[in-house]
Short mmCIF file of C-alpha atoms and ligand atoms in Angstrom, two decimals:
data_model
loop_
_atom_site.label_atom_id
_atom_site.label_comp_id
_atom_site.label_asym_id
_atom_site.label_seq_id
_atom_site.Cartn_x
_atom_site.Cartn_y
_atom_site.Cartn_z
CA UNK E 1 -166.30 4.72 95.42
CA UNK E 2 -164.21 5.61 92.39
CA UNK E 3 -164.37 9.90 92.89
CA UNK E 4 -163.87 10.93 96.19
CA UNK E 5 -166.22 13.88 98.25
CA UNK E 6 -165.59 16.76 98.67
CA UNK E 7 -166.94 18.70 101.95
CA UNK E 8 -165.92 22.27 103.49
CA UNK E 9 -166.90 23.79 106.95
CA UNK E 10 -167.58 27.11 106.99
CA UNK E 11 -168.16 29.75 109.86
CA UNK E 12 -166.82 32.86 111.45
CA UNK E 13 -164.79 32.98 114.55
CA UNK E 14 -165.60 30.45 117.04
CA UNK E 15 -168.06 28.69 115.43
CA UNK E 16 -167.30 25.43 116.02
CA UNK E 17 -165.76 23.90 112.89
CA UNK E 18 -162.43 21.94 114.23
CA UNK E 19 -164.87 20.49 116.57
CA UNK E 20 -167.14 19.16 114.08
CA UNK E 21 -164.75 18.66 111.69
CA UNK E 22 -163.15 16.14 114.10
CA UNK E 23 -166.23 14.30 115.01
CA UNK E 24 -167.27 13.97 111.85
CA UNK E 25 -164.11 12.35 110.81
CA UNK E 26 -163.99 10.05 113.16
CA UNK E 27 -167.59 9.10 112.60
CA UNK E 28 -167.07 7.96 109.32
CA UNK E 29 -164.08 6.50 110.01
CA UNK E 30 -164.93 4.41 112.02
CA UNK E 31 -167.51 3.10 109.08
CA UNK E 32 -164.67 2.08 107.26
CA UNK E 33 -164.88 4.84 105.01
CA UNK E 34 -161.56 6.99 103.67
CA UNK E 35 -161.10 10.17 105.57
CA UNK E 36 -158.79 13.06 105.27
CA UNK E 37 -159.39 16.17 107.43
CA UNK E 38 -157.43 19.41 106.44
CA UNK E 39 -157.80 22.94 107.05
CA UNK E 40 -157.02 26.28 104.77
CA UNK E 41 -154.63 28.07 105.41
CA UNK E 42 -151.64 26.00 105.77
CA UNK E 43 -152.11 22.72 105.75
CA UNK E 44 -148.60 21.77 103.35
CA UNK E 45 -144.90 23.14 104.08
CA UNK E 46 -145.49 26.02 101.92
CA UNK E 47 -148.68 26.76 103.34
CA UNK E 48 -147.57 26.43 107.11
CA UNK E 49 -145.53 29.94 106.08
CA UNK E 50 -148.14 31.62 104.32
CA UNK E 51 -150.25 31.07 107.25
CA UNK E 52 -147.88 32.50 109.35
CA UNK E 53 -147.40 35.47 107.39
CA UNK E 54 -151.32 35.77 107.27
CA UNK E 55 -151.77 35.53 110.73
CA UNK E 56 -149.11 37.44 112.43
CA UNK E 57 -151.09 39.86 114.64
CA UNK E 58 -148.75 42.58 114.26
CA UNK E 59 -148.12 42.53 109.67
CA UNK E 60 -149.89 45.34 108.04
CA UNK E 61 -150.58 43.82 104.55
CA UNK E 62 -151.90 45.15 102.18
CA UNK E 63 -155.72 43.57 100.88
CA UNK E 64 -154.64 42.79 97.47
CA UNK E 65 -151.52 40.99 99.21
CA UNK E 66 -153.74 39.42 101.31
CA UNK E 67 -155.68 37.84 98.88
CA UNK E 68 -152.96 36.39 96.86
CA UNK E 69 -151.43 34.77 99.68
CA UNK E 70 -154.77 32.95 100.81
CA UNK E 71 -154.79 31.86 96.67
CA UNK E 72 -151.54 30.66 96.65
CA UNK E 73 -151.33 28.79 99.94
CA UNK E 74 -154.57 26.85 98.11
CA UNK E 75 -153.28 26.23 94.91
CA UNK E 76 -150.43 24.21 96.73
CA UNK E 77 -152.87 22.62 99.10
CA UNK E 78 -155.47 21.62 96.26
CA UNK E 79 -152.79 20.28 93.88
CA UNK E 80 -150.85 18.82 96.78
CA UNK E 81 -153.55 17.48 98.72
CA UNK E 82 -157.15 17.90 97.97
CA UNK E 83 -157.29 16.88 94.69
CA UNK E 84 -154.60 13.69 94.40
CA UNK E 85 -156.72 12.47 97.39
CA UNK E 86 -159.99 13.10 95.93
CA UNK E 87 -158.99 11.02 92.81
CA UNK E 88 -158.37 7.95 95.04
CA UNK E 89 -161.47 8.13 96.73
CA UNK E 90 -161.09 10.06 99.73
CA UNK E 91 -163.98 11.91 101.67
CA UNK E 92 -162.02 15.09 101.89
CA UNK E 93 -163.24 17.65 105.22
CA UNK E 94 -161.48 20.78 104.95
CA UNK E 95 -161.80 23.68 107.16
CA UNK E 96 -162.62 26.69 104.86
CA UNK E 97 -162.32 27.09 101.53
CA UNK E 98 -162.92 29.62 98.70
CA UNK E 99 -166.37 30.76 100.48
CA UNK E 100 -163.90 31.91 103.30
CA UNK E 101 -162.00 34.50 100.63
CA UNK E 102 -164.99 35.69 99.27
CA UNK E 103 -166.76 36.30 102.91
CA UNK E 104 -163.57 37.77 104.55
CA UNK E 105 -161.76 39.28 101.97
CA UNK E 106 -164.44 40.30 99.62
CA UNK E 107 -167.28 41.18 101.86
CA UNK E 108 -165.82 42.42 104.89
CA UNK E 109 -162.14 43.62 103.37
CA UNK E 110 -164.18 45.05 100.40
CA UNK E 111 -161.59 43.57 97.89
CA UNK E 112 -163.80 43.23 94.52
CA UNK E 113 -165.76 40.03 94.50
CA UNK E 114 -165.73 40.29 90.44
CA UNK E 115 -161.58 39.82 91.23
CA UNK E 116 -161.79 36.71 93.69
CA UNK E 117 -164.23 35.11 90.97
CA UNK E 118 -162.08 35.77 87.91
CA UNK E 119 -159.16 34.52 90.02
CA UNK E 120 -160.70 31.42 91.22
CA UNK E 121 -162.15 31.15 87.95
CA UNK E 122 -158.32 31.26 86.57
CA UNK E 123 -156.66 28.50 88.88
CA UNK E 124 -159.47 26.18 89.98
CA UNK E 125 -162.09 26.31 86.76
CA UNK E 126 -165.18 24.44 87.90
CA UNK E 127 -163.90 23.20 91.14
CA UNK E 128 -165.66 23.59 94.18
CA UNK E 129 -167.08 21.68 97.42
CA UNK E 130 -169.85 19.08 97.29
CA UNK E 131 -171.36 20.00 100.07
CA UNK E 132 -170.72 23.25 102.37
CA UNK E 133 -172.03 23.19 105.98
CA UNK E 134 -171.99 26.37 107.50
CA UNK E 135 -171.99 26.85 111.07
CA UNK E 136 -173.69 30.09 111.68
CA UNK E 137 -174.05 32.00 114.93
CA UNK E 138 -173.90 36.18 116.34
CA UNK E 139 -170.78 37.22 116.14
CA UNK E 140 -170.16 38.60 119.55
CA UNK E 141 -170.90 34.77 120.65
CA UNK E 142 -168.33 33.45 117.90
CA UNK E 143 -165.94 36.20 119.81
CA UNK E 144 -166.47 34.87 123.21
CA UNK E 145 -165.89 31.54 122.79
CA UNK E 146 -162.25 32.42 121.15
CA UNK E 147 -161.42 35.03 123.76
CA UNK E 148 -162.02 31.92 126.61
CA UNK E 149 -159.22 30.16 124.64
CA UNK E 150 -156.66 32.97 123.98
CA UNK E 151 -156.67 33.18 120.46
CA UNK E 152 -155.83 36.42 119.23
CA UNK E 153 -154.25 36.34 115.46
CA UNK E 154 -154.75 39.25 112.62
CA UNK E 155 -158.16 38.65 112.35
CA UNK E 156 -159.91 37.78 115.76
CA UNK E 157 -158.48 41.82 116.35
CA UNK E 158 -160.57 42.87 113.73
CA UNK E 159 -163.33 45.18 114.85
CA UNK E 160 -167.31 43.56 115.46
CA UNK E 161 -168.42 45.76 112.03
CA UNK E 162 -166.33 43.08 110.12
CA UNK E 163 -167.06 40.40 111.57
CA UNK E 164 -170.70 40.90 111.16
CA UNK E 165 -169.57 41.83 107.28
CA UNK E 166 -168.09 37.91 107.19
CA UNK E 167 -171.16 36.26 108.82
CA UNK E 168 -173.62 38.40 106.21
CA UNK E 169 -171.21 37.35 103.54
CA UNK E 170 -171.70 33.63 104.54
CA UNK E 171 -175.32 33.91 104.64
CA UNK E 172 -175.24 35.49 100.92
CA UNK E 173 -173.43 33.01 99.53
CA UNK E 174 -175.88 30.74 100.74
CA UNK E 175 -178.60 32.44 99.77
CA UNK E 176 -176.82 32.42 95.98
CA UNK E 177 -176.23 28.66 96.32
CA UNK E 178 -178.90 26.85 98.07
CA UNK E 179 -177.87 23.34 96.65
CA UNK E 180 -174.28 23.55 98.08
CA UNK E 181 -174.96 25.01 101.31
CA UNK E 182 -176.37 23.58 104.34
CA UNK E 183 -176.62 26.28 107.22
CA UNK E 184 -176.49 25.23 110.75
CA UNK E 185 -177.26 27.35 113.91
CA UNK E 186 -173.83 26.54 115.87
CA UNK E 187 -175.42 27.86 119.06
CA UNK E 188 -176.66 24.39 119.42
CA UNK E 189 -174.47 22.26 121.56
CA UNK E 190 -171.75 20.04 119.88
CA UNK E 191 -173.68 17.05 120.03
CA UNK E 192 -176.60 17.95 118.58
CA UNK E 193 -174.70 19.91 115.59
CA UNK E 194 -172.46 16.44 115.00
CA UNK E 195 -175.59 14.35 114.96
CA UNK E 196 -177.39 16.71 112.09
CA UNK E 197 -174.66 17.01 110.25
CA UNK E 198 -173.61 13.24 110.11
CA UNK E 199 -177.35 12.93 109.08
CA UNK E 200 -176.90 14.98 106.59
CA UNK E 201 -174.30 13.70 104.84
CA UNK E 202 -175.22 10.03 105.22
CA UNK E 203 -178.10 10.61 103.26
CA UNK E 204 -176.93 13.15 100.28
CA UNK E 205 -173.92 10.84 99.56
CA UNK E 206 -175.91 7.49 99.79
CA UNK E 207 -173.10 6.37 102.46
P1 TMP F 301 -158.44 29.72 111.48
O1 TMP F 301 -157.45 28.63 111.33
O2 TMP F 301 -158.63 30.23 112.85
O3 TMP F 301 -159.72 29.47 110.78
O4 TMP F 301 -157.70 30.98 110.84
C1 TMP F 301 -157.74 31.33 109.57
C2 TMP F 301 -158.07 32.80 109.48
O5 TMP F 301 -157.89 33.19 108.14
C3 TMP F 301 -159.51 33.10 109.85
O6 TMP F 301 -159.55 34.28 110.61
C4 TMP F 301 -160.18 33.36 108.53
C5 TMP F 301 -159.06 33.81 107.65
N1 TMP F 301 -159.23 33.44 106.23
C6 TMP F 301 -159.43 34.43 105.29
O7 TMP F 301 -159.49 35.60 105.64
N2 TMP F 301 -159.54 34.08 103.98
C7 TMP F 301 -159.44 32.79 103.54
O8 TMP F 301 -159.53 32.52 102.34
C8 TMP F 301 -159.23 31.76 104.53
C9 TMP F 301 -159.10 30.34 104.09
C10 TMP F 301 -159.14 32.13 105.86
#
């Protein structure tokens, strides 16, 4: 493999995407194949302190802010990581991506989509995902699940109405780009989600 692949996880709260993300990279590890599983935001040195700005549960910031900060922790991470990676041949798994801007902070923030897509346009051209699985599920489930495990940053105290915004968002994107997305329903238990999805992307990639 000369080019690497790309694949991002997307999903709202609680839907399951460290979990799969993890099986999945041990799966095809284990295969012999080159694996590197990273996560937006933070993932690099700078990013670690965006993220903590991002998530602080008690911040006000302002949307525009907001959006910047989520840009510039990824310009770091895909010039930093993602990309030097990808040129050696890597299968690179992140968890979110651009599709997580445009669903939290477009659709349910109501920042102007036309802005994220000029912007992303700006720093990252034609780059995107291979593949995008998204794990979708109701909201108030997503919710529960997080609650059992005490996670409570900036956005998990957001109200149900933007939550449900995200998930909608999600589902348009995928309605807009059929060929990238692959939607799963995440109410199914882990094992059955890790076996479709390593399905999945044994046969698109050939692997
Ligand atoms: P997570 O590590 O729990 O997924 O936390 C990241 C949070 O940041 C999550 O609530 C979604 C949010 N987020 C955005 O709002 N925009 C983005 O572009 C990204 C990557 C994440």
């Amino acid at each position: 493999m000369d080019k690497g692949i790309f694949i991002t996880f997307e999903g709202i709260e609680g839907s399951g995407k460290t979990t799969q993300i993890k099986l999945l990279g041990e799966r095809l590890k284990k295969q012999g194949l080159k694996v590197l599983t990273t996560y937006e935001p933070g993932d690099t040195d700078v990013g670690q302190k965006i993220r903590n700005i991002l998530l602080e549960p008690e911040i006000n910031i302002n949307p525009l802010c907001e959006l910047i900060l989520y840009f510039a922790d990824r310009v770091q991470h895909v010039n930093e990581k993602i990309k030097p990676y990808l040129e050696t041949g890597f299968i690179v798994i992140c968890d979110r991506f651009t599709d997580s801007t445009v669903a939290y902070q477009g659709y349910a923030r109501g920042v102007s989509i036309d802005i994220i897509k000029e912007l992303n346009r700006i720093l990252f051209n034609e780059f995107k995902p291979d593949l995008t699985i998204l794990l979708d599920l109701p909201v108030i489930i997503g919710l529960k699940r997080n609650q059992q495990i005490n996670k409570t940053d900036r956005f998990e105290l957001e109200d149900l109405a933007f939550h449900d915004r995200v998930r909608e968002g999600y589902l348009k994107l995928a309605e807009i780009e059929p060929e990238r997305f692959f939607i799963l329903d995440a109410t199914k238990s882990q094992i059955e989600l890790a076996e479709e999805i390593y399905k999945t992307i044994k046969l698109r990639f050939h692997l």
